[in-house]
Tab-separated table of C-alpha atoms in Angstrom:
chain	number	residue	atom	x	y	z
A	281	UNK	CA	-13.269	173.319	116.279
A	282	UNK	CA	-14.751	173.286	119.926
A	283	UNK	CA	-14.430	170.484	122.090
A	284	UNK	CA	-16.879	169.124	123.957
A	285	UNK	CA	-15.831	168.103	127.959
A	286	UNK	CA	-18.325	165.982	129.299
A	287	UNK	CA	-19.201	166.867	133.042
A	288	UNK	CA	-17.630	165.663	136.155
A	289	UNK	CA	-18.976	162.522	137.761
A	290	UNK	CA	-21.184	164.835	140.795
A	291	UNK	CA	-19.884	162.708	143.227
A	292	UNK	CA	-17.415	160.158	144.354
A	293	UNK	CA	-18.782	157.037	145.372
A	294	UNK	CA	-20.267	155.925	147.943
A	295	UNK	CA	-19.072	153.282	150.176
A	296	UNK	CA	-22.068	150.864	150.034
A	297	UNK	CA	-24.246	151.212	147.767
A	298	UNK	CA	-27.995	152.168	148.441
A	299	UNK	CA	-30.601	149.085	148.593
A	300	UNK	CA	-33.755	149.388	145.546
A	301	UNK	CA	-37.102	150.494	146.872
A	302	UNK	CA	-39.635	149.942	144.294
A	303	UNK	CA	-43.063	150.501	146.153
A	304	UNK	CA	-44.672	152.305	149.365
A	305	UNK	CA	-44.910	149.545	151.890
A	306	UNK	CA	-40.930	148.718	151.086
A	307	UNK	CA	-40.456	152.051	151.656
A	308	UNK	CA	-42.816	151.802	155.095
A	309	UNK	CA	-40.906	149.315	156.480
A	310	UNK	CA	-37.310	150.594	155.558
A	311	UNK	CA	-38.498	153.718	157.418
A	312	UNK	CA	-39.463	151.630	160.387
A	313	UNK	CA	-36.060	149.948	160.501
A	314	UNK	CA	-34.552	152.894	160.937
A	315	UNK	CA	-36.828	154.053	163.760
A	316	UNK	CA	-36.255	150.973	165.698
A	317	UNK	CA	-32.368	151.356	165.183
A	318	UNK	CA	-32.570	155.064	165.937
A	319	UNK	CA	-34.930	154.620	169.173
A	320	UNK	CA	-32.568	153.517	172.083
A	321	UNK	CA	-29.935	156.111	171.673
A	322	UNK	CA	-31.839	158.954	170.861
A	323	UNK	CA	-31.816	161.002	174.213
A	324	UNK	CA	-28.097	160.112	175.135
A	325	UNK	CA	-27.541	161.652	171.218
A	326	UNK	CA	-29.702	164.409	171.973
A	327	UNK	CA	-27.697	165.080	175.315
A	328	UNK	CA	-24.404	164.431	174.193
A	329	UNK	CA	-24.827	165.993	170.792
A	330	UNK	CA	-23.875	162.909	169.209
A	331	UNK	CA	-24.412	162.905	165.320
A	332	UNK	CA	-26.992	159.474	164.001
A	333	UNK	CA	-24.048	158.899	161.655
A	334	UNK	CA	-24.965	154.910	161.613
A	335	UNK	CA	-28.638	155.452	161.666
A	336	UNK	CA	-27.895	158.042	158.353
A	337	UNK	CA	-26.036	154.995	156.662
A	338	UNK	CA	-28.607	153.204	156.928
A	339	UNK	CA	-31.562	155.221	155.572
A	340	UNK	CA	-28.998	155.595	152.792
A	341	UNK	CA	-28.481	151.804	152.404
A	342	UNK	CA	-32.000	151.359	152.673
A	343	UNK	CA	-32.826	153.513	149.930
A	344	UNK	CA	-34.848	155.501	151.081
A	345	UNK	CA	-33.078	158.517	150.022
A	346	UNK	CA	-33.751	157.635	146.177
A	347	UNK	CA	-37.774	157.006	146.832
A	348	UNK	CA	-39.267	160.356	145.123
A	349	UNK	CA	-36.801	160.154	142.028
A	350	UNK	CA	-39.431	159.959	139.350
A	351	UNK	CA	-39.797	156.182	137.448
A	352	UNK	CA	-38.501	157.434	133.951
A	353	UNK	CA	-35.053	158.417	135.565
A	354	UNK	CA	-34.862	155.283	137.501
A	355	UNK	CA	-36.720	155.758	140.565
A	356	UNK	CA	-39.678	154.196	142.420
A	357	UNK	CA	-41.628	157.646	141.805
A	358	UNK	CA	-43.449	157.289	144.952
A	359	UNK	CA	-46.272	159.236	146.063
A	360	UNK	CA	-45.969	162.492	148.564
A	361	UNK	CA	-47.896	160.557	150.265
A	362	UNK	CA	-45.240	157.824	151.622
A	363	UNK	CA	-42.759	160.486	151.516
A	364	UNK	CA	-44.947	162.427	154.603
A	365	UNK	CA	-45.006	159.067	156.479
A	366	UNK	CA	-41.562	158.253	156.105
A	367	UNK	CA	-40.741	161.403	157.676
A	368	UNK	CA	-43.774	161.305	160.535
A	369	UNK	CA	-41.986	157.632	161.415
A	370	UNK	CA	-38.945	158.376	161.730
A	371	UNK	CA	-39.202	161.802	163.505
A	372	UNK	CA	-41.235	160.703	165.908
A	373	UNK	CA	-38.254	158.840	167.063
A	374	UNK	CA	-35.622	161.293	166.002
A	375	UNK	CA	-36.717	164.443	164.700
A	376	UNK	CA	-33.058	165.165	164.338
A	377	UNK	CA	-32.093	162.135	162.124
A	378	UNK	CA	-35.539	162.936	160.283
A	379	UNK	CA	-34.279	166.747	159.551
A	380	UNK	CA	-31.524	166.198	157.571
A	381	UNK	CA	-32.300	164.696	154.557
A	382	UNK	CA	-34.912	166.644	154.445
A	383	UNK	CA	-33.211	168.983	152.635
A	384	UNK	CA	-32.479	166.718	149.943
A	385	UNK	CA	-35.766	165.633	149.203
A	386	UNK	CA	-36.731	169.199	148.891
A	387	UNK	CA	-33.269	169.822	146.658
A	388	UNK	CA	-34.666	166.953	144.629
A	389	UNK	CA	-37.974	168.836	143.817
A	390	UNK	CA	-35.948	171.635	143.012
A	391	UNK	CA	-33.985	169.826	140.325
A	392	UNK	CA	-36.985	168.499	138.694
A	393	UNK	CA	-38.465	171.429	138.395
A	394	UNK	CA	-35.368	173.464	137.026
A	395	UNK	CA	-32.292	170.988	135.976
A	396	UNK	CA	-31.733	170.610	132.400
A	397	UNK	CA	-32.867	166.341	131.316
A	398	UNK	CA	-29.205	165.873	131.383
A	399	UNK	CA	-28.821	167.430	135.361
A	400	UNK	CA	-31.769	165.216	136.243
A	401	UNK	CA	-30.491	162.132	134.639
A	402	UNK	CA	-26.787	162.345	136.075
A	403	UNK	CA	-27.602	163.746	139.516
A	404	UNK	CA	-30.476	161.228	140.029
A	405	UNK	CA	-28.449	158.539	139.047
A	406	UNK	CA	-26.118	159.411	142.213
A	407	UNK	CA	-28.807	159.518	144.374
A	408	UNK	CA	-30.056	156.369	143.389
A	409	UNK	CA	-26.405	155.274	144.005
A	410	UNK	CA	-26.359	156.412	147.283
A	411	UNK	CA	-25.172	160.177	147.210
A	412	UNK	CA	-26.681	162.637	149.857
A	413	UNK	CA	-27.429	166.463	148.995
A	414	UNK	CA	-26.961	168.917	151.704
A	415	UNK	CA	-27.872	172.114	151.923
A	416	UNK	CA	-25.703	175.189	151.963
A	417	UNK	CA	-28.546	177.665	153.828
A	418	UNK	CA	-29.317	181.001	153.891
A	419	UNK	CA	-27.287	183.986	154.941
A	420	UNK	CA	-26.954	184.436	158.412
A	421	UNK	CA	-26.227	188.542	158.276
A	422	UNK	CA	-28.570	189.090	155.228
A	423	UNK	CA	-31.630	191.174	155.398
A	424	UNK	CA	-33.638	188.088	155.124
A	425	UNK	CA	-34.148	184.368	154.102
A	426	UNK	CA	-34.495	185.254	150.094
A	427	UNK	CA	-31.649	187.642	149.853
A	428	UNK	CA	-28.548	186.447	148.738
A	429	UNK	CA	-24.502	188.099	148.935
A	430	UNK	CA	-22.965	184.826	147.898
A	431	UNK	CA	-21.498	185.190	143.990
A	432	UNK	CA	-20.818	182.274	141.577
A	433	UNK	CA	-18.368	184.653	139.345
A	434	UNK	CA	-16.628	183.801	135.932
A	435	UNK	CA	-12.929	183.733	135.993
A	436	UNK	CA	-9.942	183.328	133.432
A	437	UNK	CA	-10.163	179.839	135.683
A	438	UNK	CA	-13.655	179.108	135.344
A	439	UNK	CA	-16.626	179.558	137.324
A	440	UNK	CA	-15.634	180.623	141.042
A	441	UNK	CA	-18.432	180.671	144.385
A	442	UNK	CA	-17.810	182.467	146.870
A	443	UNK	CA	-20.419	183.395	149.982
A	444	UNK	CA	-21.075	182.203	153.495
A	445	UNK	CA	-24.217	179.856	154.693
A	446	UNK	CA	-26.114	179.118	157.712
A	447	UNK	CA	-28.695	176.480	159.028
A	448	UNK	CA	-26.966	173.510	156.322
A	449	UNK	CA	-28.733	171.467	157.778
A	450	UNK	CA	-27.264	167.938	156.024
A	451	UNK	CA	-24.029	169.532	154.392
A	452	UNK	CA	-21.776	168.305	156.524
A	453	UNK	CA	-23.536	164.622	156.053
A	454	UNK	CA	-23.590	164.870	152.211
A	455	UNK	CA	-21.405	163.715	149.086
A	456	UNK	CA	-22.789	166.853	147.534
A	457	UNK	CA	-23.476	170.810	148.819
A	458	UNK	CA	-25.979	172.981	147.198
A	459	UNK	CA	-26.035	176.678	147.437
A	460	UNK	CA	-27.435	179.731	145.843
A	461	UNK	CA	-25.683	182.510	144.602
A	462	UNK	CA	-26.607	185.434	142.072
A	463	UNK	CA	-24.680	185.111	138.918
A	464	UNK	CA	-22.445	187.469	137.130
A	465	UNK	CA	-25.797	189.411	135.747
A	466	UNK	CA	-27.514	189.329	138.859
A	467	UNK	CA	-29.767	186.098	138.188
A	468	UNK	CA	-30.145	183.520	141.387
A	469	UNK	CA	-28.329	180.000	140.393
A	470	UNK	CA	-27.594	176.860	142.507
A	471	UNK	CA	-24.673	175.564	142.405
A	472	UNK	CA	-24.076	171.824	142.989
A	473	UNK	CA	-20.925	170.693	144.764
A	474	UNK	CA	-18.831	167.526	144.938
A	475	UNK	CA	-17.200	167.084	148.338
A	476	UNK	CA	-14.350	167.422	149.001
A	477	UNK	CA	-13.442	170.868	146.631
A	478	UNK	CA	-10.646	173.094	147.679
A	479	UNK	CA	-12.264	176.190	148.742
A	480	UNK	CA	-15.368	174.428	150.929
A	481	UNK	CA	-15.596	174.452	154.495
A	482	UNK	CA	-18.138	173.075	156.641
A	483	UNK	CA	-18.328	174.354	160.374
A	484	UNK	CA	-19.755	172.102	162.927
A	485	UNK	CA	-21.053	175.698	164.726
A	486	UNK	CA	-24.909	175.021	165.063
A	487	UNK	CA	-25.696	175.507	168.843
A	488	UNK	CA	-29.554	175.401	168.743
A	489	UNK	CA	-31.422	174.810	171.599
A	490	UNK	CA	-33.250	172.034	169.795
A	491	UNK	CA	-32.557	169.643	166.937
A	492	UNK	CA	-29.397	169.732	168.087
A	493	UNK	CA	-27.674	166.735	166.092
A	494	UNK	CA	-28.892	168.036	162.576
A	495	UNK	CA	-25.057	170.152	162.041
A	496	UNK	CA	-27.463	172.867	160.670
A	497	UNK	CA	-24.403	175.318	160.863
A	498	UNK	CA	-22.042	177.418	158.362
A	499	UNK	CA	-21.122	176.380	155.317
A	500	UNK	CA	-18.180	178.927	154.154
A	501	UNK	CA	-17.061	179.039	150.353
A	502	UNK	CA	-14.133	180.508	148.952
A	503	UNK	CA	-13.629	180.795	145.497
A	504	UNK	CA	-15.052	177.034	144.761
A	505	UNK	CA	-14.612	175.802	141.459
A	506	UNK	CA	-17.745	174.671	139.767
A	507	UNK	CA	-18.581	172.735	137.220
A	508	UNK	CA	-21.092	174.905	134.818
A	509	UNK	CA	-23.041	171.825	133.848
A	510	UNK	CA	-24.038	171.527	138.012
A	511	UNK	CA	-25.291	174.827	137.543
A	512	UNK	CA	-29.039	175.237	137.739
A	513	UNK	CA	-30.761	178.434	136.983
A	514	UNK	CA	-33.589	179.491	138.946
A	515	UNK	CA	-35.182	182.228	137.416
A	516	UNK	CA	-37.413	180.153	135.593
A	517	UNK	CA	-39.011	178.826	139.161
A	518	UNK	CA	-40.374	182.324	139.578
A	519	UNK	CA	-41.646	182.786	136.202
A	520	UNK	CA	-43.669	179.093	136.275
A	521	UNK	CA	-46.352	177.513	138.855
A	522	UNK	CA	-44.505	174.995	140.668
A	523	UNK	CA	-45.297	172.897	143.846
A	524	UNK	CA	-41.402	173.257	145.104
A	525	UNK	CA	-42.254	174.697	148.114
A	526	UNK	CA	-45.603	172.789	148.820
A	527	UNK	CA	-42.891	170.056	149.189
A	528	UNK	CA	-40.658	171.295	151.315
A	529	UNK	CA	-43.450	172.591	153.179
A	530	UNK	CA	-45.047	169.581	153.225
A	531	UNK	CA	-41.760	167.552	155.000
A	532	UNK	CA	-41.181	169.917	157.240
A	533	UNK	CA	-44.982	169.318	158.623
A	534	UNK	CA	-44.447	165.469	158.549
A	535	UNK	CA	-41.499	166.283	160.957
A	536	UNK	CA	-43.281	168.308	163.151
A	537	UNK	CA	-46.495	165.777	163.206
A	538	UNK	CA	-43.344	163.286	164.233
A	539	UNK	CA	-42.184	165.249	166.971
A	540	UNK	CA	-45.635	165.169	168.653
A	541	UNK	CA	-46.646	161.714	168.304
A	542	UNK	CA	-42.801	160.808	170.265
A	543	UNK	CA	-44.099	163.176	172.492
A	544	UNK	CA	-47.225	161.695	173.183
A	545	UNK	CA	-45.441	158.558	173.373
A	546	UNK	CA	-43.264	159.396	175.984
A	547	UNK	CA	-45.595	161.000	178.264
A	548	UNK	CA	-48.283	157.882	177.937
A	549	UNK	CA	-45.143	155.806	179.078
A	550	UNK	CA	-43.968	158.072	181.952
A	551	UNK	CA	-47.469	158.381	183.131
A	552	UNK	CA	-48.230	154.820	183.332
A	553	UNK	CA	-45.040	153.615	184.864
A	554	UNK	CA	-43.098	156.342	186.424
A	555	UNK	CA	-45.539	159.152	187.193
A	556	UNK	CA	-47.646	159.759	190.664
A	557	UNK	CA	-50.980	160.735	190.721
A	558	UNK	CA	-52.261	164.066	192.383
A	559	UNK	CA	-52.320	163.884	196.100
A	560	UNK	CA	-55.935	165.146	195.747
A	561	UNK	CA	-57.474	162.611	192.764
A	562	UNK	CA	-58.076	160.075	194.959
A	563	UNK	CA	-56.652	157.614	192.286
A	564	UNK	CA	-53.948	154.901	192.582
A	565	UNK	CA	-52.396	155.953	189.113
A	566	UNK	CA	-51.837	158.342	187.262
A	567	UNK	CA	-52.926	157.110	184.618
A	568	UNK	CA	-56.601	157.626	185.702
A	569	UNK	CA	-56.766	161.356	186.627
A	570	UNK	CA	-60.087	162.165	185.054
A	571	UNK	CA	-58.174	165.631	184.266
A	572	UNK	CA	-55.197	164.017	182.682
A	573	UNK	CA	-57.360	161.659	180.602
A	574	UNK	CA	-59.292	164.351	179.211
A	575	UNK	CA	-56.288	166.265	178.463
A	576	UNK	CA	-53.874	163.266	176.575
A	577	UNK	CA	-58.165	162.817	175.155
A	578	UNK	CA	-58.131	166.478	173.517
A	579	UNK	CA	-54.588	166.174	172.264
A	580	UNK	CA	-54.803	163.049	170.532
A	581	UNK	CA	-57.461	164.194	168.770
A	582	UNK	CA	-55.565	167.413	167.574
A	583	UNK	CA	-53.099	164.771	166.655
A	584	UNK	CA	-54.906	162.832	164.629
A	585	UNK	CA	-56.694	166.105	162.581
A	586	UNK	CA	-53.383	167.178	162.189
A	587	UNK	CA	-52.074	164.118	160.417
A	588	UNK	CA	-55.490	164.021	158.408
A	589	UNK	CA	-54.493	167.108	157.301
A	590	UNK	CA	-50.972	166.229	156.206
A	591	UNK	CA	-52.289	163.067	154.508
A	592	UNK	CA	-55.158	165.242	152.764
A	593	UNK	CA	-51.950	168.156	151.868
A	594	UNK	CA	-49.774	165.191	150.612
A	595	UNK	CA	-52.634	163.754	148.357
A	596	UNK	CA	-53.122	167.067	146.829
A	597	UNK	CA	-49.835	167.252	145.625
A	598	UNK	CA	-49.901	163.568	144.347
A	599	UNK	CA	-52.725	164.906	141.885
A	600	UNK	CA	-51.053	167.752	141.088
A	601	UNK	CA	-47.806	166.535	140.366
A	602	UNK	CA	-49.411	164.031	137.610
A	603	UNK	CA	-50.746	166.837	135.515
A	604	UNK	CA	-49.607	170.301	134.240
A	605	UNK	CA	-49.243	172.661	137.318
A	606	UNK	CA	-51.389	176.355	136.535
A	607	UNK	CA	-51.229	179.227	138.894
A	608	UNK	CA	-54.375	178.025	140.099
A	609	UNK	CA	-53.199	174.366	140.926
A	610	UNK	CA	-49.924	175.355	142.624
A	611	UNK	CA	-51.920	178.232	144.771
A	612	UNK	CA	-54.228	175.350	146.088
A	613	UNK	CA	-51.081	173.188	146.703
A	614	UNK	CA	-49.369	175.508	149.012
A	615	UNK	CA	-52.866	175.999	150.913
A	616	UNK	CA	-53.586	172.515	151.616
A	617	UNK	CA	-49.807	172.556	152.970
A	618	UNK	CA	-50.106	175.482	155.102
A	619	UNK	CA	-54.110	174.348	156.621
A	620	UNK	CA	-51.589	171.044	157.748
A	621	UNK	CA	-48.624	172.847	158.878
A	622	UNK	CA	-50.005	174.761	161.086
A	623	UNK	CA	-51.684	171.899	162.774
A	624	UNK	CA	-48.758	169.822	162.983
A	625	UNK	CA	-46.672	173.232	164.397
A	626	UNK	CA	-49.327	173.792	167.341
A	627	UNK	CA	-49.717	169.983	168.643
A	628	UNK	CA	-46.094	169.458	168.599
A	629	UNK	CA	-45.324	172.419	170.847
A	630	UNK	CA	-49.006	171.412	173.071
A	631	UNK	CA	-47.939	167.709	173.211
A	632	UNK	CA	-44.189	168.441	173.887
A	633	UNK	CA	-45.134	171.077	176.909
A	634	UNK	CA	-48.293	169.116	178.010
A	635	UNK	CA	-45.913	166.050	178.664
A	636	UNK	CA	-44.682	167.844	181.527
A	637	UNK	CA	-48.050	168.864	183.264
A	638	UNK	CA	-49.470	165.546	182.768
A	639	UNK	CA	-46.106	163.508	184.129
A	640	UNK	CA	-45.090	165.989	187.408
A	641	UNK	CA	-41.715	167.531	188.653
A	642	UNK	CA	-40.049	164.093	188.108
A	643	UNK	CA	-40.040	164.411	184.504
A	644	UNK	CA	-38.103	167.730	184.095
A	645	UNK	CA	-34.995	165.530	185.197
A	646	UNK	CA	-32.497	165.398	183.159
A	647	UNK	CA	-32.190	161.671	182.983
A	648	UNK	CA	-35.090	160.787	181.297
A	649	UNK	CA	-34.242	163.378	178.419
A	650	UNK	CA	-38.001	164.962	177.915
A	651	UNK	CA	-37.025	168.112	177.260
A	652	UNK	CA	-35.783	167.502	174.085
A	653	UNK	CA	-39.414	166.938	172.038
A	654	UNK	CA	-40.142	170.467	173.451
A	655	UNK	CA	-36.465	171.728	172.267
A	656	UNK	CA	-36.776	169.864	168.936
A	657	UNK	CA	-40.709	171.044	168.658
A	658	UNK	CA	-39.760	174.648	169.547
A	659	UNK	CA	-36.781	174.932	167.380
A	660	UNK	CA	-38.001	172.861	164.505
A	661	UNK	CA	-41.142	175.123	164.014
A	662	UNK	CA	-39.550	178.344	163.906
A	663	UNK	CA	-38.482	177.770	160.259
A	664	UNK	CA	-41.614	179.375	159.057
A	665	UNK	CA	-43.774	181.680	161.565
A	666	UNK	CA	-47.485	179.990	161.960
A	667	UNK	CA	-49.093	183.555	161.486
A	668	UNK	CA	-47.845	183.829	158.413
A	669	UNK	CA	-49.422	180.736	157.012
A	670	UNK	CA	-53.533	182.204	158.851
A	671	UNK	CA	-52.557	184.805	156.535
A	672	UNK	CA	-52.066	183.015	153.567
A	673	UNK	CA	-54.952	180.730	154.108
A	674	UNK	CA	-57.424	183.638	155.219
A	675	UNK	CA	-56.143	186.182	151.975
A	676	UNK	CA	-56.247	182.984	150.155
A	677	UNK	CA	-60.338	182.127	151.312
A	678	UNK	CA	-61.362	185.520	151.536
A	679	UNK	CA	-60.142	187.180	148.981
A	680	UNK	CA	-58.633	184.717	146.485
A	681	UNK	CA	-54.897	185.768	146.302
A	682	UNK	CA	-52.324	183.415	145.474
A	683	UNK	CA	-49.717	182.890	148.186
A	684	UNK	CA	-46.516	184.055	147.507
A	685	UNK	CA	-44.063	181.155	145.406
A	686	UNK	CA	-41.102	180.457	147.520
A	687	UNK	CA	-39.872	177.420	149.650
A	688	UNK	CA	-41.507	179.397	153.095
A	689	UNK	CA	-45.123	179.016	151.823
């Protein structure tokens, strides 16, 4: 007779547990506690390449990390909606601190869409405790972002992963590391990943120009034991509508919408109190070059279009997620997405280059630590190249194809 081995507890426990969040303006103001704790530090972190380890404990004590879990698994189930401004408000303090959970967020999508009911009920319930997922990335030396060399094989000793990650961005913050790897008949699986496991080693090598506290390095496996009931099979993602990567999509526009309004910020500040004006403007401030005024004028209005469209994006998926997703539904997803990320992706590079213009010579010094929005803006966008998404949109408007279904899109 066979007997039956329940699974592994995901994760070992986490120190304090994570606070309850049970609606959107909790969540609000959790998210603006950890902007104002993140805010003083966050150029000497930047410079230094200091990690927000505190400032990470407490978006975790908060709860926040919990706050899409759906209700019938013990979540708030809140709306995409207050997940996009819970990244914008943090990132425009600290894109860096913002980037890595937002990985798990997207993980968590991931999980609903493909886990098994008991996957979604045990690996929720650590989140909800407290437990982090981090991301073990894509191949560094593969031929690109979708193709995969990393094998989850099975062994006389059970199920063995072994492969080698880049930009884990979160790993070496999380309780747990997920990776993809093709199975022993070729099929793409993700494997989920107690820390510590013999086997699993997490390299502090990222050396980014921007984002540069987010550990988005290697993440190097060798023959890791997994558990088969934290494996997740993906090949039913490609075979269903899904708004998976509307979502990750969709955070990684909230951070970039972040990035600009610090940017802003920080050059409204500098060019009020620290600035001088142009010896020919024939003004006693900066602040009231007709030229500059125009200029922070245009941009803020790009701003605010930009966050109209993430608000708009993250609404869309709100009504799609409470019905059953069709081709159609998930096409129209990913569109709204793209029409804001590429918004957000051009005013965070304008505001984050314009800050220098606007504020003079003085600002490029290194002491007042402005170069990092354009750093964190440059580096942050690159994930997903802008043309890309006028191509999707325009094939999308013109001719009514379907963008492609992967977490890029």
């Amino acid at each position: 007779m066979a007997v039956s081995v329940a699974p592994e507890p995901i994760a070992a426990p986490t120190d304090e547990l994570a606070g309850s969040i049970a609606d959107a303006q909790q969540a609000l103001e959790a998210a603006r506690q950890v902007a104002i704790a993140a805010a003083p530090n966050a150029a000497q972190r930047d410079r230094q390449r200091q990690y927000p380890l505190q400032e990470l404990a407490l978006f975790s004590r908060l709860g926040l990390g919990g706050i899409s879990i759906p209700r019938e698994y013990g979540g708030p189930g809140l709306s995409f909606v207050t997940l996009a401004e819970v990244f914008r408000l943090i990132s425009a303090v600290d894109p860096a601190l913002g980037q890595i959970p937002q990985n798990h967020f997207g993980l968590i999508q991931l999980i609903r869409d493909a886990g098994s009911e008991e996957q979604k009920r045990r690996i929720f319930a650590a989140v909800l405790a407290g437990q982090r997922i981090g991301n073990g990335g894509p191949e560094k030396n593969s031929k690109h972002t979708l193709d995969m060399h990393s094998r989850l094989r099975q062994t006389d000793d059970g199920l063995r992963f072994t492969g080698d990650k880049f930009y884990s961005t979160g790993a070496l913050f999380a309780h747990i590391v997920a990776a993809k790897a093709l199975d022993d008949q070729q099929r793409p699986v993700l494997a989920l990943i107690p820390r510590p496991a013999a086997g699993l080693e997490i390299v502090d090598d990222w050396s980014g120009i921007g984002q540069r506290t987010t550990a988005s390095g290697t993440v190097r496996l060798r023959e890791v034991r997994v558990d088969p009931a934290n494996v997740i099979p993906l090949q039913p993602l490609s075979d269903k509508p899904t708004i998976q990567g509307a979502v990750s999509q969709l955070i990684q526009a909230a951070i970039d919408a972040g990035i600009a309004q610090g940017a802003l910020d920080e050059a409204a500040q500098f060019i009020r109190e620290r600035s001088r004006p142009w010896v020919d403007a024939g003004v006693e401030r900066n602040a009231e070059d007709p030229y500059i005024l125009a200029d922070v004028g245009r941009l803020s209005i790009e701003l605010s279009a930009a966050n109209a469209l993430l608000r708009r994006a993250a609404r869309v998926l709100d009504e799609t997620d409470r019905r059953p997703i069709g081709a159609e539904d998930a096409a129209a997803a990913s569109i709204a997405v793209a029409e804001a990320k590429v918004l957000t992706t051009e005013v965070a590079l304008q505001a984050s280059e314009k800050l220098f213009e606007w504020s003079g010579s003085r600002a490029t010094l290194a002491e007042h630590g402005l170069d990092r929005h354009w750093r964190n803006a440059r580096t942050h966008t690159l994930h997903d190249p802008v043309r890309w998404k006028y191509h999707a949109i325009g094939d999308y408007y013109l001719n009514g194809r379907f963008p492609a279904r992967h977490s890029w899109i």
